[in-house]
């Protein structure tokens, strides 16, 4: 079991961030990272800022600072 934690920025002029967390059930860390990158957190009022994936022990296995658009699909 892996845990993806994300922060999202508001697209309007509000300051601050919103936070969420998602559990990911995967056999390997590679599979967990692939699943984490597949989540599209973009809503009409928010975009991705950062993402952190941890394993069952809380060890960080992957992090991401999103590009200005907030879309993970722009990354290679």
Coordinates of C-alpha atoms in Angstrom, one line a residue:
X1 CA 0.0 0.0 0.0
X2 CA 1.2 3.5 -0.9
X3 CA 0.0 6.9 0.0
X4 CA -0.1 9.9 -2.5
X5 CA -0.3 13.3 -0.9
X6 CA -0.9 16.3 -3.1
X7 CA -1.2 20.1 -2.7
X8 CA -3.2 22.1 -5.2
X9 CA -3.1 25.8 -6.0
X10 CA -6.2 27.9 -6.4
X11 CA -6.6 29.4 -9.9
X12 CA -8.4 32.5 -8.8
X13 CA -6.6 35.2 -6.7
X14 CA -7.0 33.3 -3.4
X15 CA -3.8 32.5 -1.5
X16 CA -3.0 29.2 0.2
X17 CA -3.1 25.6 -0.8
X18 CA -5.6 22.7 -0.6
X19 CA -4.4 19.2 0.4
X20 CA -5.6 15.7 -0.3
X21 CA -4.4 12.1 0.1
X22 CA -5.1 9.0 -1.9
X23 CA -4.3 5.4 -1.1
X24 CA -2.7 3.4 -3.9
X25 CA -2.7 -0.4 -4.0
X26 CA 0.2 -1.6 -6.1
X27 CA 2.6 -4.6 -6.2
X28 CA 5.7 -2.5 -6.9
X29 CA 6.9 1.0 -6.4
X30 CA 7.2 1.5 -10.1
X31 CA 3.5 0.6 -10.5
X32 CA 2.6 2.9 -7.6
X33 CA 4.4 5.8 -9.3
X34 CA 2.6 5.1 -12.6
X35 CA -0.7 5.2 -10.8
X36 CA 0.2 8.4 -9.0
X37 CA 1.1 10.1 -12.3
X38 CA -2.3 8.9 -13.8
X39 CA -4.4 11.0 -11.2
X40 CA -5.5 14.2 -12.7
X41 CA -6.1 16.6 -9.8
X42 CA -7.2 19.5 -11.9
X43 CA -10.6 20.9 -11.1
X44 CA -12.2 24.0 -12.5
X45 CA -10.8 26.1 -9.7
X46 CA -7.5 24.3 -8.8
X47 CA -4.3 22.8 -10.3
X48 CA -1.6 20.5 -9.0
X49 CA 1.3 22.1 -7.1
X50 CA 3.2 19.2 -5.5
X51 CA 2.9 15.4 -5.1
X52 CA 4.6 13.0 -2.6
X53 CA 4.3 9.3 -2.8
X54 CA 5.2 7.2 0.3
X55 CA 5.3 3.5 1.0
X56 CA 3.6 1.7 3.9
X57 CA 6.4 2.7 6.3
X58 CA 6.2 6.4 5.4
X59 CA 9.4 6.4 3.3
X60 CA 9.2 8.9 0.4
X61 CA 9.7 7.1 -2.9
X62 CA 8.7 9.8 -5.4
X63 CA 8.1 13.5 -5.4
X64 CA 7.0 16.0 -8.0
X65 CA 6.8 19.7 -8.3
X66 CA 4.3 20.3 -11.1
X67 CA 5.0 22.5 -14.1
X68 CA 3.3 25.8 -14.2
X69 CA 0.2 24.3 -15.9
X70 CA -0.3 21.8 -13.1
X71 CA -0.7 19.0 -15.6
X72 CA 1.4 15.8 -15.1
X73 CA 0.8 14.8 -18.7
X74 CA 3.4 17.3 -19.8
X75 CA 6.2 15.4 -18.2
X76 CA 8.1 12.8 -20.1

